[in-house]
Amino acid sequence: MTILAEMRDHYLAEFEKAAKKLPGPGGARRAALDRFGELGLPEGSEEAWRFTDITPILETPFKSVARPGDPSRVADLARGLLQGCQLTFVDGLFAPNLSKLD
């Protein structure tokens, strides 16, 4: 199994653990996760993702959280021009203290 397939399976398993605690209706969320299960994470060979480095996603362990975390853990996820504006969501809720709206 490739690292991308392992990460996909991990994300899907973590979602199943947290699904009942997430706010709002879950139908669209379920459909999106089902689609993610089919497609998985993008590979560099896909034209639309050819110039996108997903290494930060792969290097950041994903697990659902009960409360917002330490801002320094997400501070360097955005790179290049994206560093000026970073919206952070924790368990589907906007976390202004972890976001940068410069």
PDB file of N, CA and C in Angstrom:
ATOM      1  N   MET A   1       0.850  -1.177   0.000  1.00  0.00           N
ATOM      2  CA  MET A   1       0.000   0.000   0.000  1.00  0.00           C
ATOM      3  C   MET A   1       0.898   1.243   0.000  1.00  0.00           C
ATOM      4  N   THR A   2       0.561   2.213  -0.827  1.00  0.00           N
ATOM      5  CA  THR A   2       1.358   3.423  -0.914  1.00  0.00           C
ATOM      6  C   THR A   2       1.061   4.352   0.253  1.00  0.00           C
ATOM      7  N   ILE A   3       1.949   5.324   0.461  1.00  0.00           N
ATOM      8  CA  ILE A   3       1.747   6.298   1.531  1.00  0.00           C
ATOM      9  C   ILE A   3       0.444   7.076   1.317  1.00  0.00           C
ATOM     10  N   LEU A   4       0.112   7.390   0.064  1.00  0.00           N
ATOM     11  CA  LEU A   4      -1.124   8.128  -0.203  1.00  0.00           C
ATOM     12  C   LEU A   4      -2.355   7.298   0.155  1.00  0.00           C
ATOM     13  N   ALA A   5      -2.313   6.020  -0.136  1.00  0.00           N
ATOM     14  CA  ALA A   5      -3.432   5.138   0.211  1.00  0.00           C
ATOM     15  C   ALA A   5      -3.533   4.976   1.728  1.00  0.00           C
ATOM     16  N   GLU A   6      -2.395   4.884   2.394  1.00  0.00           N
ATOM     17  CA  GLU A   6      -2.392   4.785   3.862  1.00  0.00           C
ATOM     18  C   GLU A   6      -2.989   6.043   4.485  1.00  0.00           C
ATOM     19  N   MET A   7      -2.597   7.208   3.970  1.00  0.00           N
ATOM     20  CA  MET A   7      -3.112   8.469   4.494  1.00  0.00           C
ATOM     21  C   MET A   7      -4.615   8.580   4.233  1.00  0.00           C
ATOM     22  N   ARG A   8      -5.065   8.193   3.048  1.00  0.00           N
ATOM     23  CA  ARG A   8      -6.501   8.213   2.739  1.00  0.00           C
ATOM     24  C   ARG A   8      -7.263   7.359   3.745  1.00  0.00           C
ATOM     25  N   ASP A   9      -6.786   6.158   3.974  1.00  0.00           N
ATOM     26  CA  ASP A   9      -7.457   5.258   4.904  1.00  0.00           C
ATOM     27  C   ASP A   9      -7.460   5.814   6.325  1.00  0.00           C
ATOM     28  N   HIS A  10      -6.347   6.447   6.699  1.00  0.00           N
ATOM     29  CA  HIS A  10      -6.257   7.052   8.030  1.00  0.00           C
ATOM     30  C   HIS A  10      -7.269   8.191   8.173  1.00  0.00           C
ATOM     31  N   TYR A  11      -7.348   9.075   7.170  1.00  0.00           N
ATOM     32  CA  TYR A  11      -8.295  10.192   7.215  1.00  0.00           C
ATOM     33  C   TYR A  11      -9.732   9.675   7.291  1.00  0.00           C
ATOM     34  N   LEU A  12     -10.042   8.660   6.522  1.00  0.00           N
ATOM     35  CA  LEU A  12     -11.395   8.103   6.539  1.00  0.00           C
ATOM     36  C   LEU A  12     -11.726   7.493   7.903  1.00  0.00           C
ATOM     37  N   ALA A  13     -10.768   6.796   8.498  1.00  0.00           N
ATOM     38  CA  ALA A  13     -10.985   6.194   9.818  1.00  0.00           C
ATOM     39  C   ALA A  13     -11.181   7.278  10.882  1.00  0.00           C
ATOM     40  N   GLU A  14     -10.374   8.339  10.830  1.00  0.00           N
ATOM     41  CA  GLU A  14     -10.520   9.434  11.796  1.00  0.00           C
ATOM     42  C   GLU A  14     -11.865  10.135  11.624  1.00  0.00           C
ATOM     43  N   PHE A  15     -12.302  10.284  10.386  1.00  0.00           N
ATOM     44  CA  PHE A  15     -13.606  10.895  10.159  1.00  0.00           C
ATOM     45  C   PHE A  15     -14.700  10.055  10.801  1.00  0.00           C
ATOM     46  N   GLU A  16     -14.635   8.751  10.635  1.00  0.00           N
ATOM     47  CA  GLU A  16     -15.665   7.883  11.208  1.00  0.00           C
ATOM     48  C   GLU A  16     -15.721   8.033  12.719  1.00  0.00           C
ATOM     49  N   LYS A  17     -14.569   8.230  13.360  1.00  0.00           N
ATOM     50  CA  LYS A  17     -14.535   8.416  14.815  1.00  0.00           C
ATOM     51  C   LYS A  17     -15.216   9.720  15.219  1.00  0.00           C
ATOM     52  N   ALA A  18     -15.050  10.766  14.420  1.00  0.00           N
ATOM     53  CA  ALA A  18     -15.533  12.101  14.785  1.00  0.00           C
ATOM     54  C   ALA A  18     -16.888  12.455  14.180  1.00  0.00           C
ATOM     55  N   ALA A  19     -17.390  11.690  13.246  1.00  0.00           N
ATOM     56  CA  ALA A  19     -18.564  12.064  12.452  1.00  0.00           C
ATOM     57  C   ALA A  19     -19.773  12.449  13.291  1.00  0.00           C
ATOM     58  N   LYS A  20     -20.046  11.719  14.333  1.00  0.00           N
ATOM     59  CA  LYS A  20     -21.251  11.982  15.136  1.00  0.00           C
ATOM     60  C   LYS A  20     -21.132  13.264  15.958  1.00  0.00           C
ATOM     61  N   LYS A  21     -19.909  13.716  16.215  1.00  0.00           N
ATOM     62  CA  LYS A  21     -19.704  14.915  17.038  1.00  0.00           C
ATOM     63  C   LYS A  21     -19.644  16.193  16.207  1.00  0.00           C
ATOM     64  N   LEU A  22     -19.571  16.080  14.886  1.00  0.00           N
ATOM     65  CA  LEU A  22     -19.430  17.263  14.046  1.00  0.00           C
ATOM     66  C   LEU A  22     -20.752  18.009  13.936  1.00  0.00           C
ATOM     67  N   PRO A  23     -20.687  19.348  13.892  1.00  0.00           N
ATOM     68  CA  PRO A  23     -21.918  20.136  13.815  1.00  0.00           C
ATOM     69  C   PRO A  23     -22.539  20.099  12.427  1.00  0.00           C
ATOM     70  N   GLY A  24     -23.799  20.429  12.368  1.00  0.00           N
ATOM     71  CA  GLY A  24     -24.484  20.570  11.086  1.00  0.00           C
ATOM     72  C   GLY A  24     -24.917  19.250  10.486  1.00  0.00           C
ATOM     73  N   PRO A  25     -25.672  19.339   9.383  1.00  0.00           N
ATOM     74  CA  PRO A  25     -26.128  18.124   8.699  1.00  0.00           C
ATOM     75  C   PRO A  25     -24.944  17.386   8.068  1.00  0.00           C
ATOM     76  N   GLY A  26     -25.002  16.097   8.113  1.00  0.00           N
ATOM     77  CA  GLY A  26     -23.862  15.316   7.652  1.00  0.00           C
ATOM     78  C   GLY A  26     -23.955  14.752   6.256  1.00  0.00           C
ATOM     79  N   GLY A  27     -25.059  14.980   5.537  1.00  0.00           N
ATOM     80  CA  GLY A  27     -25.236  14.388   4.209  1.00  0.00           C
ATOM     81  C   GLY A  27     -24.180  14.818   3.213  1.00  0.00           C
ATOM     82  N   ALA A  28     -23.933  16.116   3.116  1.00  0.00           N
ATOM     83  CA  ALA A  28     -22.929  16.619   2.175  1.00  0.00           C
ATOM     84  C   ALA A  28     -21.532  16.180   2.605  1.00  0.00           C
ATOM     85  N   ARG A  29     -21.306  16.198   3.911  1.00  0.00           N
ATOM     86  CA  ARG A  29     -20.004  15.766   4.435  1.00  0.00           C
ATOM     87  C   ARG A  29     -19.752  14.302   4.098  1.00  0.00           C
ATOM     88  N   ARG A  30     -20.776  13.473   4.268  1.00  0.00           N
ATOM     89  CA  ARG A  30     -20.662  12.040   3.959  1.00  0.00           C
ATOM     90  C   ARG A  30     -20.372  11.839   2.478  1.00  0.00           C
ATOM     91  N   ALA A  31     -21.083  12.570   1.619  1.00  0.00           N
ATOM     92  CA  ALA A  31     -20.872  12.448   0.172  1.00  0.00           C
ATOM     93  C   ALA A  31     -19.444  12.864  -0.193  1.00  0.00           C
ATOM     94  N   ALA A  32     -18.952  13.932   0.430  1.00  0.00           N
ATOM     95  CA  ALA A  32     -17.590  14.389   0.153  1.00  0.00           C
ATOM     96  C   ALA A  32     -16.571  13.353   0.605  1.00  0.00           C
ATOM     97  N   LEU A  33     -16.774  12.756   1.772  1.00  0.00           N
ATOM     98  CA  LEU A  33     -15.838  11.738   2.252  1.00  0.00           C
ATOM     99  C   LEU A  33     -15.905  10.468   1.408  1.00  0.00           C
ATOM    100  N   ASP A  34     -17.092  10.116   0.949  1.00  0.00           N
ATOM    101  CA  ASP A  34     -17.205   8.958   0.049  1.00  0.00           C
ATOM    102  C   ASP A  34     -16.422   9.209  -1.245  1.00  0.00           C
ATOM    103  N   ARG A  35     -16.540  10.428  -1.751  1.00  0.00           N
ATOM    104  CA  ARG A  35     -15.802  10.784  -2.979  1.00  0.00           C
ATOM    105  C   ARG A  35     -14.299  10.774  -2.722  1.00  0.00           C
ATOM    106  N   PHE A  36     -13.882  11.299  -1.567  1.00  0.00           N
ATOM    107  CA  PHE A  36     -12.470  11.255  -1.189  1.00  0.00           C
ATOM    108  C   PHE A  36     -11.993   9.807  -1.098  1.00  0.00           C
ATOM    109  N   GLY A  37     -12.836   8.923  -0.575  1.00  0.00           N
ATOM    110  CA  GLY A  37     -12.482   7.506  -0.499  1.00  0.00           C
ATOM    111  C   GLY A  37     -12.241   6.900  -1.870  1.00  0.00           C
ATOM    112  N   GLU A  38     -13.016   7.355  -2.856  1.00  0.00           N
ATOM    113  CA  GLU A  38     -12.845   6.868  -4.230  1.00  0.00           C
ATOM    114  C   GLU A  38     -11.574   7.425  -4.872  1.00  0.00           C
ATOM    115  N   LEU A  39     -11.368   8.740  -4.725  1.00  0.00           N
ATOM    116  CA  LEU A  39     -10.257   9.411  -5.409  1.00  0.00           C
ATOM    117  C   LEU A  39      -8.940   9.363  -4.644  1.00  0.00           C
ATOM    118  N   GLY A  40      -9.012   9.419  -3.325  1.00  0.00           N
ATOM    119  CA  GLY A  40      -7.800   9.481  -2.517  1.00  0.00           C
ATOM    120  C   GLY A  40      -7.109  10.830  -2.644  1.00  0.00           C
ATOM    121  N   LEU A  41      -5.884  10.887  -2.166  1.00  0.00           N
ATOM    122  CA  LEU A  41      -5.083  12.103  -2.252  1.00  0.00           C
ATOM    123  C   LEU A  41      -4.508  12.238  -3.658  1.00  0.00           C
ATOM    124  N   PRO A  42      -4.327  13.471  -4.119  1.00  0.00           N
ATOM    125  CA  PRO A  42      -3.812  13.671  -5.482  1.00  0.00           C
ATOM    126  C   PRO A  42      -2.359  13.257  -5.612  1.00  0.00           C
ATOM    127  N   GLU A  43      -2.018  12.801  -6.786  1.00  0.00           N
ATOM    128  CA  GLU A  43      -0.642  12.415  -7.088  1.00  0.00           C
ATOM    129  C   GLU A  43      -0.035  13.453  -8.027  1.00  0.00           C
ATOM    130  N   GLY A  44       1.265  13.552  -8.012  1.00  0.00           N
ATOM    131  CA  GLY A  44       1.960  14.504  -8.872  1.00  0.00           C
ATOM    132  C   GLY A  44       1.756  14.250 -10.347  1.00  0.00           C
ATOM    133  N   SER A  45       1.336  13.057 -10.706  1.00  0.00           N
ATOM    134  CA  SER A  45       1.126  12.730 -12.114  1.00  0.00           C
ATOM    135  C   SER A  45      -0.198  13.280 -12.651  1.00  0.00           C
ATOM    136  N   GLU A  46      -1.083  13.736 -11.761  1.00  0.00           N
ATOM    137  CA  GLU A  46      -2.361  14.311 -12.189  1.00  0.00           C
ATOM    138  C   GLU A  46      -2.131  15.751 -12.617  1.00  0.00           C
ATOM    139  N   GLU A  47      -2.565  16.100 -13.811  1.00  0.00           N
ATOM    140  CA  GLU A  47      -2.282  17.423 -14.377  1.00  0.00           C
ATOM    141  C   GLU A  47      -2.719  18.561 -13.456  1.00  0.00           C
ATOM    142  N   ALA A  48      -3.909  18.472 -12.897  1.00  0.00           N
ATOM    143  CA  ALA A  48      -4.418  19.558 -12.056  1.00  0.00           C
ATOM    144  C   ALA A  48      -3.591  19.760 -10.785  1.00  0.00           C
ATOM    145  N   TRP A  49      -2.845  18.738 -10.384  1.00  0.00           N
ATOM    146  CA  TRP A  49      -2.074  18.811  -9.141  1.00  0.00           C
ATOM    147  C   TRP A  49      -0.569  18.827  -9.398  1.00  0.00           C
ATOM    148  N   ARG A  50      -0.164  18.915 -10.640  1.00  0.00           N
ATOM    149  CA  ARG A  50       1.245  18.771 -11.016  1.00  0.00           C
ATOM    150  C   ARG A  50       2.172  19.731 -10.274  1.00  0.00           C
ATOM    151  N   PHE A  51       1.722  20.961 -10.022  1.00  0.00           N
ATOM    152  CA  PHE A  51       2.578  21.955  -9.379  1.00  0.00           C
ATOM    153  C   PHE A  51       2.216  22.193  -7.916  1.00  0.00           C
ATOM    154  N   THR A  52       1.426  21.320  -7.333  1.00  0.00           N
ATOM    155  CA  THR A  52       1.018  21.476  -5.942  1.00  0.00           C
ATOM    156  C   THR A  52       1.764  20.479  -5.061  1.00  0.00           C
ATOM    157  N   ASP A  53       2.476  21.007  -4.095  1.00  0.00           N
ATOM    158  CA  ASP A  53       3.224  20.173  -3.157  1.00  0.00           C
ATOM    159  C   ASP A  53       2.324  19.837  -1.972  1.00  0.00           C
ATOM    160  N   ILE A  54       1.923  18.574  -1.850  1.00  0.00           N
ATOM    161  CA  ILE A  54       1.067  18.177  -0.738  1.00  0.00           C
ATOM    162  C   ILE A  54       1.878  17.583   0.413  1.00  0.00           C
ATOM    163  N   THR A  55       3.198  17.732   0.362  1.00  0.00           N
ATOM    164  CA  THR A  55       4.059  17.213   1.423  1.00  0.00           C
ATOM    165  C   THR A  55       3.633  17.698   2.806  1.00  0.00           C
ATOM    166  N   PRO A  56       3.300  19.007   2.991  1.00  0.00           N
ATOM    167  CA  PRO A  56       2.871  19.431   4.334  1.00  0.00           C
ATOM    168  C   PRO A  56       1.651  18.672   4.848  1.00  0.00           C
ATOM    169  N   ILE A  57       0.757  18.297   3.941  1.00  0.00           N
ATOM    170  CA  ILE A  57      -0.408  17.517   4.353  1.00  0.00           C
ATOM    171  C   ILE A  57       0.037  16.135   4.825  1.00  0.00           C
ATOM    172  N   LEU A  58       0.935  15.531   4.082  1.00  0.00           N
ATOM    173  CA  LEU A  58       1.401  14.186   4.420  1.00  0.00           C
ATOM    174  C   LEU A  58       2.231  14.168   5.695  1.00  0.00           C
ATOM    175  N   GLU A  59       2.918  15.279   5.977  1.00  0.00           N
ATOM    176  CA  GLU A  59       3.787  15.351   7.160  1.00  0.00           C
ATOM    177  C   GLU A  59       3.037  15.766   8.420  1.00  0.00           C
ATOM    178  N   THR A  60       1.793  16.197   8.285  1.00  0.00           N
ATOM    179  CA  THR A  60       1.020  16.656   9.433  1.00  0.00           C
ATOM    180  C   THR A  60       0.045  15.565   9.842  1.00  0.00           C
ATOM    181  N   PRO A  61       0.247  14.972  11.009  1.00  0.00           N
ATOM    182  CA  PRO A  61      -0.673  13.911  11.426  1.00  0.00           C
ATOM    183  C   PRO A  61      -2.077  14.472  11.624  1.00  0.00           C
ATOM    184  N   PHE A  62      -3.055  13.773  11.093  1.00  0.00           N
ATOM    185  CA  PHE A  62      -4.436  14.205  11.214  1.00  0.00           C
ATOM    186  C   PHE A  62      -5.129  13.396  12.280  1.00  0.00           C
ATOM    187  N   LYS A  63      -5.784  14.100  13.173  1.00  0.00           N
ATOM    188  CA  LYS A  63      -6.669  13.452  14.127  1.00  0.00           C
ATOM    189  C   LYS A  63      -7.661  14.512  14.581  1.00  0.00           C
ATOM    190  N   SER A  64      -8.851  14.105  14.894  1.00  0.00           N
ATOM    191  CA  SER A  64      -9.843  15.070  15.332  1.00  0.00           C
ATOM    192  C   SER A  64      -9.447  15.584  16.712  1.00  0.00           C
ATOM    193  N   VAL A  65      -9.841  16.817  16.989  1.00  0.00           N
ATOM    194  CA  VAL A  65      -9.472  17.428  18.261  1.00  0.00           C
ATOM    195  C   VAL A  65     -10.717  17.902  18.989  1.00  0.00           C
ATOM    196  N   ALA A  66     -10.622  17.982  20.292  1.00  0.00           N
ATOM    197  CA  ALA A  66     -11.740  18.435  21.103  1.00  0.00           C
ATOM    198  C   ALA A  66     -11.726  19.954  21.271  1.00  0.00           C
ATOM    199  N   ARG A  67     -10.556  20.565  21.112  1.00  0.00           N
ATOM    200  CA  ARG A  67     -10.434  22.009  21.260  1.00  0.00           C
ATOM    201  C   ARG A  67      -9.383  22.519  20.292  1.00  0.00           C
ATOM    202  N   PRO A  68      -9.407  23.817  19.954  1.00  0.00           N
ATOM    203  CA  PRO A  68      -8.382  24.354  19.059  1.00  0.00           C
ATOM    204  C   PRO A  68      -6.987  24.126  19.611  1.00  0.00           C
ATOM    205  N   GLY A  69      -6.074  23.872  18.719  1.00  0.00           N
ATOM    206  CA  GLY A  69      -4.718  23.563  19.124  1.00  0.00           C
ATOM    207  C   GLY A  69      -3.804  24.771  19.169  1.00  0.00           C
ATOM    208  N   ASP A  70      -2.553  24.492  19.181  1.00  0.00           N
ATOM    209  CA  ASP A  70      -1.501  25.497  19.251  1.00  0.00           C
ATOM    210  C   ASP A  70      -1.309  26.118  17.868  1.00  0.00           C
ATOM    211  N   PRO A  71      -1.430  27.459  17.736  1.00  0.00           N
ATOM    212  CA  PRO A  71      -1.285  28.104  16.432  1.00  0.00           C
ATOM    213  C   PRO A  71       0.046  27.811  15.747  1.00  0.00           C
ATOM    214  N   SER A  72       1.088  27.573  16.509  1.00  0.00           N
ATOM    215  CA  SER A  72       2.395  27.317  15.898  1.00  0.00           C
ATOM    216  C   SER A  72       2.402  26.016  15.108  1.00  0.00           C
ATOM    217  N   ARG A  73       1.475  25.103  15.393  1.00  0.00           N
ATOM    218  CA  ARG A  73       1.420  23.830  14.663  1.00  0.00           C
ATOM    219  C   ARG A  73       0.898  23.987  13.250  1.00  0.00           C
ATOM    220  N   VAL A  74       0.126  25.034  12.988  1.00  0.00           N
ATOM    221  CA  VAL A  74      -0.419  25.234  11.653  1.00  0.00           C
ATOM    222  C   VAL A  74       0.186  26.443  10.954  1.00  0.00           C
ATOM    223  N   ALA A  75       1.037  27.184  11.651  1.00  0.00           N
ATOM    224  CA  ALA A  75       1.565  28.447  11.129  1.00  0.00           C
ATOM    225  C   ALA A  75       2.330  28.288   9.827  1.00  0.00           C
ATOM    226  N   ASP A  76       3.031  27.199   9.639  1.00  0.00           N
ATOM    227  CA  ASP A  76       3.869  27.064   8.444  1.00  0.00           C
ATOM    228  C   ASP A  76       3.266  26.157   7.369  1.00  0.00           C
ATOM    229  N   LEU A  77       1.992  25.845   7.463  1.00  0.00           N
ATOM    230  CA  LEU A  77       1.386  24.990   6.444  1.00  0.00           C
ATOM    231  C   LEU A  77       1.208  25.723   5.122  1.00  0.00           C
ATOM    232  N   ALA A  78       0.855  26.993   5.176  1.00  0.00           N
ATOM    233  CA  ALA A  78       0.715  27.779   3.946  1.00  0.00           C
ATOM    234  C   ALA A  78       2.099  28.224   3.501  1.00  0.00           C
ATOM    235  N   ARG A  79       2.314  28.194   2.190  1.00  0.00           N
ATOM    236  CA  ARG A  79       3.619  28.576   1.647  1.00  0.00           C
ATOM    237  C   ARG A  79       3.442  29.614   0.551  1.00  0.00           C
ATOM    238  N   GLY A  80       4.484  30.381   0.306  1.00  0.00           N
ATOM    239  CA  GLY A  80       4.468  31.358  -0.770  1.00  0.00           C
ATOM    240  C   GLY A  80       3.425  32.428  -0.535  1.00  0.00           C
ATOM    241  N   LEU A  81       2.693  32.775  -1.589  1.00  0.00           N
ATOM    242  CA  LEU A  81       1.688  33.831  -1.500  1.00  0.00           C
ATOM    243  C   LEU A  81       0.546  33.476  -0.550  1.00  0.00           C
ATOM    244  N   LEU A  82       0.356  32.202  -0.293  1.00  0.00           N
ATOM    245  CA  LEU A  82      -0.735  31.783   0.581  1.00  0.00           C
ATOM    246  C   LEU A  82      -0.495  32.137   2.045  1.00  0.00           C
ATOM    247  N   GLN A  83       0.731  32.506   2.392  1.00  0.00           N
ATOM    248  CA  GLN A  83       1.026  32.815   3.784  1.00  0.00           C
ATOM    249  C   GLN A  83       0.271  34.046   4.276  1.00  0.00           C
ATOM    250  N   GLY A  84      -0.121  34.948   3.400  1.00  0.00           N
ATOM    251  CA  GLY A  84      -0.807  36.167   3.810  1.00  0.00           C
ATOM    252  C   GLY A  84      -2.211  35.938   4.316  1.00  0.00           C
ATOM    253  N   CYS A  85      -2.844  34.874   3.869  1.00  0.00           N
ATOM    254  CA  CYS A  85      -4.224  34.610   4.269  1.00  0.00           C
ATOM    255  C   CYS A  85      -4.372  33.122   4.561  1.00  0.00           C
ATOM    256  N   GLN A  86      -4.660  32.808   5.790  1.00  0.00           N
ATOM    257  CA  GLN A  86      -4.806  31.410   6.176  1.00  0.00           C
ATOM    258  C   GLN A  86      -6.055  31.280   7.033  1.00  0.00           C
ATOM    259  N   LEU A  87      -7.039  30.558   6.531  1.00  0.00           N
ATOM    260  CA  LEU A  87      -8.252  30.288   7.294  1.00  0.00           C
ATOM    261  C   LEU A  87      -8.117  28.900   7.892  1.00  0.00           C
ATOM    262  N   THR A  88      -8.273  28.800   9.189  1.00  0.00           N
ATOM    263  CA  THR A  88      -8.116  27.526   9.874  1.00  0.00           C
ATOM    264  C   THR A  88      -9.460  27.108  10.457  1.00  0.00           C
ATOM    265  N   PHE A  89      -9.823  25.865  10.216  1.00  0.00           N
ATOM    266  CA  PHE A  89     -11.053  25.304  10.734  1.00  0.00           C
ATOM    267  C   PHE A  89     -10.708  24.112  11.610  1.00  0.00           C
ATOM    268  N   VAL A  90     -11.314  24.027  12.761  1.00  0.00           N
ATOM    269  CA  VAL A  90     -11.101  22.913  13.669  1.00  0.00           C
ATOM    270  C   VAL A  90     -12.435  22.200  13.823  1.00  0.00           C
ATOM    271  N   ASP A  91     -12.470  20.964  13.421  1.00  0.00           N
ATOM    272  CA  ASP A  91     -13.693  20.165  13.456  1.00  0.00           C
ATOM    273  C   ASP A  91     -14.856  20.893  12.788  1.00  0.00           C
ATOM    274  N   GLY A  92     -14.574  21.521  11.652  1.00  0.00           N
ATOM    275  CA  GLY A  92     -15.606  22.170  10.869  1.00  0.00           C
ATOM    276  C   GLY A  92     -15.986  23.565  11.329  1.00  0.00           C
ATOM    277  N   LEU A  93     -15.349  24.058  12.374  1.00  0.00           N
ATOM    278  CA  LEU A  93     -15.666  25.388  12.892  1.00  0.00           C
ATOM    279  C   LEU A  93     -14.486  26.323  12.666  1.00  0.00           C
ATOM    280  N   PHE A  94     -14.762  27.548  12.184  1.00  0.00           N
ATOM    281  CA  PHE A  94     -13.731  28.542  11.959  1.00  0.00           C
ATOM    282  C   PHE A  94     -13.050  28.878  13.280  1.00  0.00           C
ATOM    283  N   ALA A  95     -11.719  28.841  13.283  1.00  0.00           N
ATOM    284  CA  ALA A  95     -10.919  29.143  14.478  1.00  0.00           C
ATOM    285  C   ALA A  95     -10.138  30.432  14.210  1.00  0.00           C
ATOM    286  N   PRO A  96     -10.717  31.596  14.571  1.00  0.00           N
ATOM    287  CA  PRO A  96     -10.049  32.863  14.256  1.00  0.00           C
ATOM    288  C   PRO A  96      -8.681  33.007  14.909  1.00  0.00           C
ATOM    289  N   ASN A  97      -8.496  32.430  16.096  1.00  0.00           N
ATOM    290  CA  ASN A  97      -7.201  32.546  16.774  1.00  0.00           C
ATOM    291  C   ASN A  97      -6.107  31.738  16.073  1.00  0.00           C
ATOM    292  N   LEU A  98      -6.470  30.834  15.163  1.00  0.00           N
ATOM    293  CA  LEU A  98      -5.493  30.054  14.416  1.00  0.00           C
ATOM    294  C   LEU A  98      -5.394  30.530  12.964  1.00  0.00           C
ATOM    295  N   SER A  99      -6.115  31.607  12.627  1.00  0.00           N
ATOM    296  CA  SER A  99      -6.180  32.089  11.248  1.00  0.00           C
ATOM    297  C   SER A  99      -5.417  33.400  11.100  1.00  0.00           C
ATOM    298  N   LYS A 100      -4.987  33.676   9.852  1.00  0.00           N
ATOM    299  CA  LYS A 100      -4.347  34.948   9.516  1.00  0.00           C
ATOM    300  C   LYS A 100      -5.124  35.564   8.363  1.00  0.00           C
ATOM    301  N   LEU A 101      -5.617  36.772   8.566  1.00  0.00           N
ATOM    302  CA  LEU A 101      -6.422  37.431   7.554  1.00  0.00           C
ATOM    303  C   LEU A 101      -5.741  38.683   7.025  1.00  0.00           C
ATOM    304  N   ASP A 102      -4.430  38.692   6.982  1.00  0.00           N
ATOM    305  CA  ASP A 102      -3.659  39.864   6.522  1.00  0.00           C
ATOM    306  C   ASP A 102      -3.990  40.225   5.093  1.00  0.00           C
TER     307      ASP A 102
END
